[in-house]
PDB file of C-alpha atoms in Angstrom:
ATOM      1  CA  UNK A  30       0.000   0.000   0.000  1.00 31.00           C
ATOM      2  CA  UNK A  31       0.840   3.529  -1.175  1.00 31.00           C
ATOM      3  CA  UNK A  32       1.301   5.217   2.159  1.00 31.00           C
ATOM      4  CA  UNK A  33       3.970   8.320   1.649  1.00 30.00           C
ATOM      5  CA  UNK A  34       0.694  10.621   0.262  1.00 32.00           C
ATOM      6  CA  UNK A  35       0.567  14.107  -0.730  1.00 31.00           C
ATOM      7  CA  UNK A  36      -2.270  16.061   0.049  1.00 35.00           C
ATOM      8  CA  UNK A  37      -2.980  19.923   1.105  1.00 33.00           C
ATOM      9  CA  UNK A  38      -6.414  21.271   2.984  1.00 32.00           C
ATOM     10  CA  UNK A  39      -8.380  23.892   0.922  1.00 33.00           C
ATOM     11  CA  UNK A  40      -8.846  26.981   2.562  1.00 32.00           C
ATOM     12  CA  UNK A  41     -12.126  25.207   3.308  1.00 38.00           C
ATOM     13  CA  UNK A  42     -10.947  22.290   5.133  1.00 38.00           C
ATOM     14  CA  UNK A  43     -12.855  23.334   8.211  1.00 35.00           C
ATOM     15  CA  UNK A  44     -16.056  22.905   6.880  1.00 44.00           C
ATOM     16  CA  UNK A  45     -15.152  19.267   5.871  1.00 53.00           C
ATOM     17  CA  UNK A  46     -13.812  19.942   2.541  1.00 53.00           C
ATOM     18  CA  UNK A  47     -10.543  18.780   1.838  1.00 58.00           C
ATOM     19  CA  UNK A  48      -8.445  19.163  -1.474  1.00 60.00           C
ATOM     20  CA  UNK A  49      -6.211  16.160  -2.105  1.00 59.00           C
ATOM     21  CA  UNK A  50      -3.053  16.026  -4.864  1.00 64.00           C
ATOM     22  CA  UNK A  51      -2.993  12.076  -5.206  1.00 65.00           C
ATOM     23  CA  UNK A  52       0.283   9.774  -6.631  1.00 69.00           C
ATOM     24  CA  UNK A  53      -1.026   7.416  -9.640  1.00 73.00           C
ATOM     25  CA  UNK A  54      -0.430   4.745  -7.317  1.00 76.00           C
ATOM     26  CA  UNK A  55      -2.239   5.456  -4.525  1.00 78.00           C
ATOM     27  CA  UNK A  56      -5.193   6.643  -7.005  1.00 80.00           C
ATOM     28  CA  UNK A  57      -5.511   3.388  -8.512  1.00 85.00           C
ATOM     29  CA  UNK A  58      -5.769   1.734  -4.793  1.00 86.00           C
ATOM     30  CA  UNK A  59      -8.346   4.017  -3.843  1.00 90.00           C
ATOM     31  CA  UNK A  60     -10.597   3.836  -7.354  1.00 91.00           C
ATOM     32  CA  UNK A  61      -9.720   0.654  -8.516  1.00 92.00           C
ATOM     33  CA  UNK A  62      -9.322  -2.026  -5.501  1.00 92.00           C
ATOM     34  CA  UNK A  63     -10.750  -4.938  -7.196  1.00 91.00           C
ATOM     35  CA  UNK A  64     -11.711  -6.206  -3.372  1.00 93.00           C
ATOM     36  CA  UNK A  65     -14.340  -3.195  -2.960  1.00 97.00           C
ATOM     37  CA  UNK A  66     -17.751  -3.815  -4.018  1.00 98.00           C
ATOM     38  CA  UNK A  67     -19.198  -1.454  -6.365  1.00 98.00           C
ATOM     39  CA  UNK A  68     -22.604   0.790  -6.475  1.00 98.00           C
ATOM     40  CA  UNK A  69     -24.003   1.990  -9.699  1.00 97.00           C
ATOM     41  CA  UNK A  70     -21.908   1.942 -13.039  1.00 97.00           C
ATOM     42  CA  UNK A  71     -18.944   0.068 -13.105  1.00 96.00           C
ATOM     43  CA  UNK A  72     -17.965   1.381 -16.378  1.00 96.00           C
ATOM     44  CA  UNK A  73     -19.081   4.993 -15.017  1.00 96.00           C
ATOM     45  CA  UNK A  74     -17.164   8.034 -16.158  1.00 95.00           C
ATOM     46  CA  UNK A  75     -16.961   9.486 -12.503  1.00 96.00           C
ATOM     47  CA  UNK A  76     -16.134   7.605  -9.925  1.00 96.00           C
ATOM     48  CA  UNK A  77     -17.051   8.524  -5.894  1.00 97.00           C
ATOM     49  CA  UNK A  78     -15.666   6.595  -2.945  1.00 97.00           C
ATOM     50  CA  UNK A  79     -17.425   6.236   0.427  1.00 98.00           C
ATOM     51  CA  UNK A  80     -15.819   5.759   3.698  1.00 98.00           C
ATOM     52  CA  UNK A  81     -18.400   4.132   5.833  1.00 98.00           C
ATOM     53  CA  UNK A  82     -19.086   2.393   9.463  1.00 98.00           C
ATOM     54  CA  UNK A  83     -22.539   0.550   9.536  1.00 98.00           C
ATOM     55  CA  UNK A  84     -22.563   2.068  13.900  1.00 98.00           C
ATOM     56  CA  UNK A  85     -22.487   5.723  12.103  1.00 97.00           C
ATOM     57  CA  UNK A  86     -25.492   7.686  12.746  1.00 96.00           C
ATOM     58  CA  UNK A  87     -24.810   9.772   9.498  1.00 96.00           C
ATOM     59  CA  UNK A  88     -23.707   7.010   7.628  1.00 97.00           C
ATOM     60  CA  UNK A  89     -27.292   5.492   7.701  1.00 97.00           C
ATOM     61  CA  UNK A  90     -28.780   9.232   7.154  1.00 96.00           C
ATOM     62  CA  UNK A  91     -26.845   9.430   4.000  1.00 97.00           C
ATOM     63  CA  UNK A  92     -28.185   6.087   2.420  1.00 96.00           C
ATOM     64  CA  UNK A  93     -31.310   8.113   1.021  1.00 96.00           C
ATOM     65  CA  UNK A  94     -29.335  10.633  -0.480  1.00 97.00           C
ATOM     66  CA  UNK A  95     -26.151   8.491  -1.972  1.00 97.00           C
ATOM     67  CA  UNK A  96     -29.217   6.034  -3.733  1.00 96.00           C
ATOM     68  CA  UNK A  97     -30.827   9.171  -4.513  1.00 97.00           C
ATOM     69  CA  UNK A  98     -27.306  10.802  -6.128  1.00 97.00           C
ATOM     70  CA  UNK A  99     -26.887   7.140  -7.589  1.00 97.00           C
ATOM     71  CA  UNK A 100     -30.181   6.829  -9.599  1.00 97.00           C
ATOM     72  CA  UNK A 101     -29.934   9.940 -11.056  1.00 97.00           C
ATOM     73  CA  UNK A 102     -26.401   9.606 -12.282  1.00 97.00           C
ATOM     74  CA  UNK A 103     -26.140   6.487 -14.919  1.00 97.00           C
ATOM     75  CA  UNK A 104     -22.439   7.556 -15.624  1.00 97.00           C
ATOM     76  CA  UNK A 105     -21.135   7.064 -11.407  1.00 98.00           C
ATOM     77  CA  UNK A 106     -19.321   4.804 -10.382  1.00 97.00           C
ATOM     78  CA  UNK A 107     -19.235   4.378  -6.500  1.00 98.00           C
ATOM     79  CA  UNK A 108     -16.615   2.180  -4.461  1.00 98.00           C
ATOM     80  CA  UNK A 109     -17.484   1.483  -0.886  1.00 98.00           C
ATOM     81  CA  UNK A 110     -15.010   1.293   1.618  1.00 98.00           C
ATOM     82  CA  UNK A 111     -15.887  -0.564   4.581  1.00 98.00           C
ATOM     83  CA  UNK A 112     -14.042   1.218   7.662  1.00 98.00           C
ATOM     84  CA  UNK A 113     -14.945  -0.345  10.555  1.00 98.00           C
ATOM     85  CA  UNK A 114     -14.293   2.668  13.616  1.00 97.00           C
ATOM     86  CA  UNK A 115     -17.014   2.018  16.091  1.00 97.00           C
ATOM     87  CA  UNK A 116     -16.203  -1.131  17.731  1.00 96.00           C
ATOM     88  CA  UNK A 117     -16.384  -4.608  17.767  1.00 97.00           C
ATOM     89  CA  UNK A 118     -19.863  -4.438  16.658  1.00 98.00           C
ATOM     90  CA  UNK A 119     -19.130  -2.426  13.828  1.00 98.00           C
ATOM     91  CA  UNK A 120     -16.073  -4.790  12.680  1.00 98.00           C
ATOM     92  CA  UNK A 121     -17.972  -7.525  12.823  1.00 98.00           C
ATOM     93  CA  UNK A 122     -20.402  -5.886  10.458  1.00 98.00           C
ATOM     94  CA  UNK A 123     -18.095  -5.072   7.661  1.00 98.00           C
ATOM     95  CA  UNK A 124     -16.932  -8.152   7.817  1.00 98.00           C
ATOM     96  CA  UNK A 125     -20.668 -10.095   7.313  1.00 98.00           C
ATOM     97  CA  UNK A 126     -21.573  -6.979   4.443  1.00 98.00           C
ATOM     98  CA  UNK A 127     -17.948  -8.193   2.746  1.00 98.00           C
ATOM     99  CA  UNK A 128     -18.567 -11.630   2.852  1.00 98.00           C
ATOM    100  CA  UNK A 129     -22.007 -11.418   1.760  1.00 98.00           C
ATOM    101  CA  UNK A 130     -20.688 -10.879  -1.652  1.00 98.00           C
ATOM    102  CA  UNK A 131     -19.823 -14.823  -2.088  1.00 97.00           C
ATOM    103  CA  UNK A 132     -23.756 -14.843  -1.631  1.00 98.00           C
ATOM    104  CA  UNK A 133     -24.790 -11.901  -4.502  1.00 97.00           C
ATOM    105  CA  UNK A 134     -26.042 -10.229  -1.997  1.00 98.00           C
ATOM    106  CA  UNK A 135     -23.562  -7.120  -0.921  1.00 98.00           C
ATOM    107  CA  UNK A 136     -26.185  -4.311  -2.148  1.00 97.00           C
ATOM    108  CA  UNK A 137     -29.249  -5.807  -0.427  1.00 97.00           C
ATOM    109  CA  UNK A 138     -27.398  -6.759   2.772  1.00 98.00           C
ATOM    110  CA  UNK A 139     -25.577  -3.277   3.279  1.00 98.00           C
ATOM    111  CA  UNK A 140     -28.465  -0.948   2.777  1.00 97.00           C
ATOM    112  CA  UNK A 141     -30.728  -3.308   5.657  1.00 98.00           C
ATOM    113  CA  UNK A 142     -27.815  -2.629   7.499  1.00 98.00           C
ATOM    114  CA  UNK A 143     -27.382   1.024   7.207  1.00 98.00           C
ATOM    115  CA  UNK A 144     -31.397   0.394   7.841  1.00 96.00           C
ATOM    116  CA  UNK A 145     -31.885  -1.016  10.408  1.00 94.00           C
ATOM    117  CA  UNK A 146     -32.168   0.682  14.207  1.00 92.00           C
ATOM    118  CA  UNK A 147     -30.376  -0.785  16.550  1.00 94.00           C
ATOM    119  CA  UNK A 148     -26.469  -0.477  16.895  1.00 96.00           C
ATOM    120  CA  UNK A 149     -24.471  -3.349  14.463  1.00 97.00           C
ATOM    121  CA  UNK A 150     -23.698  -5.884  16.897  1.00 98.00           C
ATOM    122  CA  UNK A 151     -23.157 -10.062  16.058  1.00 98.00           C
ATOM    123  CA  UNK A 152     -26.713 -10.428  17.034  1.00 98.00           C
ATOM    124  CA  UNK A 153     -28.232  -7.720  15.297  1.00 98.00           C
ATOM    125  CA  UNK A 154     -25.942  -8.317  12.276  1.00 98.00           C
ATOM    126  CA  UNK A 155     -27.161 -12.396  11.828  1.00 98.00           C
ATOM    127  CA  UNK A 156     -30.658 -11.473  12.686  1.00 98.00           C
ATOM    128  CA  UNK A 157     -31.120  -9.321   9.186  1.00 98.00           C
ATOM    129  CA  UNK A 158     -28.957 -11.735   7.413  1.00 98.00           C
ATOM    130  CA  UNK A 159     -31.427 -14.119   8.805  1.00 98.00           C
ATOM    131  CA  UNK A 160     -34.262 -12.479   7.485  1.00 97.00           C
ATOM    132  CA  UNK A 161     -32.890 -12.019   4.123  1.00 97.00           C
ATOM    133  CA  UNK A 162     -32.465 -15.421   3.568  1.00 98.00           C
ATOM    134  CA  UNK A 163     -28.995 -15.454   3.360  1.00 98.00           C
ATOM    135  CA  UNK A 164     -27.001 -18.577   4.568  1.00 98.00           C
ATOM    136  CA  UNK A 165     -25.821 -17.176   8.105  1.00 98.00           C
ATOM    137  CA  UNK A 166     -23.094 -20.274   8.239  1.00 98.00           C
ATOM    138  CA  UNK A 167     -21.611 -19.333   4.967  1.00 98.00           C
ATOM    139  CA  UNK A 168     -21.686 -16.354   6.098  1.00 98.00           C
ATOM    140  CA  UNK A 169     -19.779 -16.484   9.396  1.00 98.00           C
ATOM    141  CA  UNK A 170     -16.746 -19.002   7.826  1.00 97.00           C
ATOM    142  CA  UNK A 171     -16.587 -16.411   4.670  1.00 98.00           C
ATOM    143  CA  UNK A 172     -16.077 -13.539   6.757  1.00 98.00           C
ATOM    144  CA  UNK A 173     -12.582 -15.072   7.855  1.00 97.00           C
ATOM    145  CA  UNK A 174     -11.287 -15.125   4.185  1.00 96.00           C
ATOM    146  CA  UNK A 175      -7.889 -13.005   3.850  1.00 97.00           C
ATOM    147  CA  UNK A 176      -9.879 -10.479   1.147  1.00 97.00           C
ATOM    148  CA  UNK A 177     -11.977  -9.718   4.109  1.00 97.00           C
ATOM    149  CA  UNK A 178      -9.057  -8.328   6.542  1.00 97.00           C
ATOM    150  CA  UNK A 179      -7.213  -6.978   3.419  1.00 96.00           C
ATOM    151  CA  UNK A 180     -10.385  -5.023   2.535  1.00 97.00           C
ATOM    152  CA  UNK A 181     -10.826  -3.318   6.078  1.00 97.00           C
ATOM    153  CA  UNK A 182      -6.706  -3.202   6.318  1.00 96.00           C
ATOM    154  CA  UNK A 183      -6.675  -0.917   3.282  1.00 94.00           C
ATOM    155  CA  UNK A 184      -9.087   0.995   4.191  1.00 96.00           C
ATOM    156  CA  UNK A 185      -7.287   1.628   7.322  1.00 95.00           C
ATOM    157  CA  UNK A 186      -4.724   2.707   5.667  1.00 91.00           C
ATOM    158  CA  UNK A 187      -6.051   4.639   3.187  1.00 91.00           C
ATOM    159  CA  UNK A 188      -8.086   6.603   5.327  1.00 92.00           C
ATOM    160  CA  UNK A 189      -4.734   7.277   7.649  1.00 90.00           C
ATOM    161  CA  UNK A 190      -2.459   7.894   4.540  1.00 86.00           C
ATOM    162  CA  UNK A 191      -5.032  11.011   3.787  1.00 88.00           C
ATOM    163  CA  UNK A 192      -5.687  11.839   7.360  1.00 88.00           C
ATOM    164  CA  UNK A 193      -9.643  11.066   7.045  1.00 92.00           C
ATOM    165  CA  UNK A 194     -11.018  12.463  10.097  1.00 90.00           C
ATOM    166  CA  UNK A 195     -14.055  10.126  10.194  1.00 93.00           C
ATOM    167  CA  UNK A 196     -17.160   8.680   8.555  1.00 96.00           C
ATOM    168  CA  UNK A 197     -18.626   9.174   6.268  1.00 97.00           C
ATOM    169  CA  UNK A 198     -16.438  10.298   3.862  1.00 96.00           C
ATOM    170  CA  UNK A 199     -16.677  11.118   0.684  1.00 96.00           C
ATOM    171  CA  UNK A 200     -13.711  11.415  -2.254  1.00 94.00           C
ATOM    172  CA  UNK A 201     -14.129  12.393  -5.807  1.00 93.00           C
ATOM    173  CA  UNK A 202     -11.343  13.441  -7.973  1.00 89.00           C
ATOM    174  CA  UNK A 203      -8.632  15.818  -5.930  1.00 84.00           C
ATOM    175  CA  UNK A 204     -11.789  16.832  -2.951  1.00 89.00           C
ATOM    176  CA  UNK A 205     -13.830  15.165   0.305  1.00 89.00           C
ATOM    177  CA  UNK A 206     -16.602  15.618   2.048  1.00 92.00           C
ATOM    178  CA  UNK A 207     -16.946  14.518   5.604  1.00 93.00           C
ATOM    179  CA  UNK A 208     -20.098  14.009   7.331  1.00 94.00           C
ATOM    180  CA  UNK A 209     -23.858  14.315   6.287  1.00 94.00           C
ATOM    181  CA  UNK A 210     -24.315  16.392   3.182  1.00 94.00           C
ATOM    182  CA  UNK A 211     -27.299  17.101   0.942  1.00 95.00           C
ATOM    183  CA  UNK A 212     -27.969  15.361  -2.397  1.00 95.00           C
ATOM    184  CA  UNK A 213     -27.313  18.692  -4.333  1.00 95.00           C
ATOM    185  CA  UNK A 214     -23.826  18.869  -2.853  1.00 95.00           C
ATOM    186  CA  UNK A 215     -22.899  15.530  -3.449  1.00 96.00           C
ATOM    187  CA  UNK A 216     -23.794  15.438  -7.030  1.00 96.00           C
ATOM    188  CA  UNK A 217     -21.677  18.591  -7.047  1.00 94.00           C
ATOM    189  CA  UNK A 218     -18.695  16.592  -5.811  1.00 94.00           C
ATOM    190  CA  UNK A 219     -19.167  14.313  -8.530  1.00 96.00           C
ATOM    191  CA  UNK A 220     -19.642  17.095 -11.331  1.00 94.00           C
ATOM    192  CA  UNK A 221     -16.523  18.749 -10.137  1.00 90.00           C
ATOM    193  CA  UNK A 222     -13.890  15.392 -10.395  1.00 89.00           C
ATOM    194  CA  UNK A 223     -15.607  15.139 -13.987  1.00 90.00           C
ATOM    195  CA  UNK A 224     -13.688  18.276 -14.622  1.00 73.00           C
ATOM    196  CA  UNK A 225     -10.455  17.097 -13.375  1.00 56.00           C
TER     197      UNK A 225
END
């Protein structure tokens, strides 16, 4: 992993915008990990990456409004990053949404996560796997494959190599967003990396 990054704060890195100069390298980790599941178009001609924890109040408030960004953009492309901050609770969730990919089932399972009310724990986790239908045995032996810890490792250091300050987060092109934004300005975030 690319770790030696360059980045500067805008003038308006207080308000949760931050302005990053990327190496190739550490780009291509970042857009192109072929270990984080994808939203939307994955042929898209912008590309957005989340920073998530499924224990993040604002995380789950922004589901709404990235599905809403999502459905009215056919040409985005959005990475999720699984980054796990919250606990045990919220490890052990990222680990169940990761492996629920060897199941087809990554989109469904992550947004009844992000949907549900009470806090990501093991128990809360299996019982909405449970009542998805999805194999909760599978499940709990997939979620020790290697791609699993290497997913959540990256993002780890990702989000320390640019000094992420929490979740979510949101990267497109050379700027962030952190925290709960409106639809409006996160379709702006992805209309301004299609400029750069």
């Amino acid at each position: 992993i690319y770790l030696k990054t360059v980045y500067h704060l805008s003038q308006e890195a207080r308000s949760g915008i931050k302005e990053f100069t990327l190496p190739p390298e550490f780009r291509r980790q970042l857009e192109h990990d072929a270990n984080a599941p994808i939203f939307g178009n994955p042929d898209g001609d912008a590309t957005l990456i989340e920073f998530f924890d499924y224990n993040c109040q604002f995380c789950r408030a922004m589901m709404p409004v990235v599905d809403a960004v999502l459905g009215a953009d056919p040409g985005l492309r959005m990475v999720m990053r699984e980054w796990p901050v919250f606990g045990e609770g919220s490890v052990f969730a990222a680990r169940a949404a990761l492996a629920s990919r060897k199941q087809g089932r990554y989109a469904d399972f992550h947004r009844a996560l992000m949907s549900q009310k009470p806090r990501a724990e093991r128990a809360s986790v299996l019982r909405v796997a449970r009542s998805m239908g999805l194999d909760t045995q599978q499940l709990q032996r997939d979620m020790g494959g290697p791609e699993i810890a290497q997913h959540i490792q990256q993002s780890n250091a990702l989000a320390e190599a640019m000094g992420l300050v929490g979740t979510p987060t949101f990267i497109a092109g050379t700027d962030s967003r952190f925290g709960a934004i409106s639809s409006t300005e996160l379709a702006e975030l992805v209309a301004a990396s299609r400029g750069n």
